């Protein structure tokens, strides 16, 4: 490359060279070709990123040769401008270029840095002779073109119309020869000729050869027609086309290859017929035609899809269960559901695949369990993220009439799977949105409906595709944002947060070995004690899943790796509770943070969010004003309505609680729920807000070591809530031992983990007054929440009052009772 740089130091014609196989590029025409070799891909890439997008296209002498040098290229080529680059399967590209002018390669060299050939393209100057003689040859050539090519329909209509407007013999020859099917050497000779008259002579000789070929074609047609039956018209046309290609030196390999692939693919009969028709259309087009590229792209996509390929499911239920147990700890509902599916499949021989939806906070293993399900069943696994998808075409694909059309992501997933029964994960289904381009959730209705997905239609493929054997698994953090019709089509399996004991076991089995290997350590380098893992969980993570825990364990492993990098003979490092702070610093969450003091107007509540359960403090405060209610803390509409209902109940029963009615009109009430940047909504904080309001109006302190959750009604009833497991885990995580719940949720306590039921006591209540008796100072059960209600003495029934008899109405007693009262 050094010599080339010296020679072309002051040259402006140094261009990347594109070696062209089997074709010759001419000026004044478009040339289309596929690129697969690295050096050619590199040349196209360099030219595409340049300002002028110019390449030097030179034909290759030996078409079949892959590894070439400068001597394997002709010396004359065409400088062209890149107009379009289209990606094909397998990493290849199709390029469309516009020929500008002929040029001779003065210097050709391979650049080691650039990875492609470069050459100095010196434009070829045309040499004219006698103008009258040139015009005579030009007219003769035009007459031959009209007789030989135009009459027989061997030139496309667009080329014929273009020729009528050309008066330059150079341009005329370039346009016609580029469209003719002649040998590479003949085209190259015409391209290299600088003298106009000699070029016209070569052109006329080529046209005369074409005339002879036309005569041979007729002979071949007659011979073939006599040798086959009239009912075999399609076979006759193929044989004729084959014979024509043989005479022209072009055997039509691409069309034959596609035809063989279609016939060998075992496609449905009507789809196979459709593909063969497309191949027939392709054979009648010029490779440079845009429609040619569209057809080849469509055929590639159809042939890449699995139509009958299928993997066999695992037959042994024990093997399936063993894989699930090996990969994940807990998650019993999912393991049980997959085992049920295999059992039914084994008994019936065939069944529609279930459509499961795993719902839970981040980090609990929704995506990883889907991979394990695929491994347990012995199926291929495909993942498609739906987060941020807002265009319906992402699911259904684009119509082929659009430029750059492609299949939807469902079809891409099936192509990558290579079988018709993979495990297909639709991740983050609750994050899809919609805009002017359509609603992706509506498109998913067909995909996730077992009654419809056997005939799913992608707009690009334009043929019903069977998705009924696909096991679709979706994941979500919350069901609230999933449209009801879509939610109705899925079997919901909720994944709750992990207890501390489960996190310790998961860390011991999976996270620690994974992070040791990722950081170049072994069991001989570091050992995590149980108290060390617990200290990490309690002091540095506060989450429903184990994602932050895994990152924290990774940090500990890196700290150990630093020590071994300095001294490889270091003995085993034991990571215990005392060593964790020296590696990670002071704990982010301390026990001091979990102490709840008795305060006025501050109540501990429980919340359930998309990331798991958490505790929250509802604060209330009075200030002189006009009786207005102010709500802050980024509360949703439902939570604001709960606060209004709580205030209404307390105002309606102010006498019972010893509150002056004037106090409601002379003071403003401010209710705040920290932290203010986090959105909050839902009705389950109703009794928490009511307790805070009553506390601040009466001045009675609230027990801070008791948490509560429940919806309040205007009659003071405590209504059931959801997410009890997540909320109870959050209470246990911060050290709360007593939780007030609605009586309607008492049955859900049985489903909670044993460690939660051991450490947390649940107090079911029917009315909000029971809550006040437990948590407000002076309440009957303030000191002992679980004390039974004191038995009340039966009241002595009142004596019935005998009404005074009313005298009959007379003239002297017209007013009846009123007169008697007087």
Tab-separated table of N, CA, C and O in Angstrom, residues 638-639 642 681-687 710-712 720-721:
chain	number	residue	atom	x	y	z
A	638	UNK	N	-57.271	7.046	42.733
A	638	UNK	CA	-57.924	6.101	43.649
A	638	UNK	C	-57.482	6.364	45.083
A	638	UNK	O	-58.286	6.332	46.021
A	639	UNK	N	-56.198	6.645	45.274
A	639	UNK	CA	-55.694	6.905	46.623
A	639	UNK	C	-56.252	8.221	47.170
A	639	UNK	O	-56.538	8.342	48.364
A	642	UNK	N	-59.649	7.521	48.418
A	642	UNK	CA	-59.605	6.822	49.703
A	642	UNK	C	-59.431	7.816	50.848
A	642	UNK	O	-60.042	7.666	51.919
A	681	UNK	N	-50.710	4.678	44.187
A	681	UNK	CA	-52.135	4.631	43.894
A	681	UNK	C	-52.709	3.351	44.467
A	681	UNK	O	-51.975	2.446	44.881
A	682	UNK	N	-54.023	3.280	44.490
A	682	UNK	CA	-54.689	2.094	44.992
A	682	UNK	C	-55.468	2.395	46.260
A	682	UNK	O	-55.180	3.365	46.979
A	683	UNK	N	-56.463	1.542	46.578
A	683	UNK	CA	-57.331	1.799	47.738
A	683	UNK	C	-56.848	1.184	49.045
A	683	UNK	O	-57.463	1.395	50.085
A	684	UNK	N	-55.758	0.399	49.032
A	684	UNK	CA	-55.397	-0.383	50.212
A	684	UNK	C	-54.840	0.455	51.350
A	684	UNK	O	-54.635	-0.060	52.444
A	685	UNK	N	-54.578	1.730	51.139
A	685	UNK	CA	-54.082	2.589	52.225
A	685	UNK	C	-55.227	3.307	52.923
A	685	UNK	O	-54.988	4.238	53.711
A	686	UNK	N	-56.471	2.915	52.697
A	686	UNK	CA	-57.626	3.617	53.250
A	686	UNK	C	-57.616	3.667	54.763
A	686	UNK	O	-57.772	4.729	55.372
A	687	UNK	N	-57.432	2.511	55.450
A	687	UNK	CA	-57.460	2.517	56.919
A	687	UNK	C	-56.224	3.200	57.482
A	687	UNK	O	-56.260	3.759	58.579
A	710	UNK	N	-55.648	-2.095	54.088
A	710	UNK	CA	-57.067	-2.370	53.914
A	710	UNK	C	-57.780	-1.175	53.313
A	710	UNK	O	-57.412	-0.020	53.551
A	711	UNK	N	-58.801	-1.459	52.529
A	711	UNK	CA	-59.611	-0.405	51.931
A	711	UNK	C	-60.741	-0.031	52.882
A	711	UNK	O	-61.317	-0.895	53.553
A	712	UNK	N	-61.052	1.250	52.956
A	712	UNK	CA	-62.113	1.732	53.833
A	712	UNK	C	-63.317	2.143	53.008
A	712	UNK	O	-63.186	2.691	51.901
A	720	UNK	N	-61.322	-6.202	51.490
A	720	UNK	CA	-60.112	-6.972	51.129
A	720	UNK	C	-59.211	-6.234	50.149
A	720	UNK	O	-59.647	-5.366	49.393
A	721	UNK	N	-57.940	-6.639	50.152
A	721	UNK	CA	-56.918	-6.039	49.288
A	721	UNK	C	-56.140	-7.161	48.591
A	721	UNK	O	-56.352	-8.350	48.851
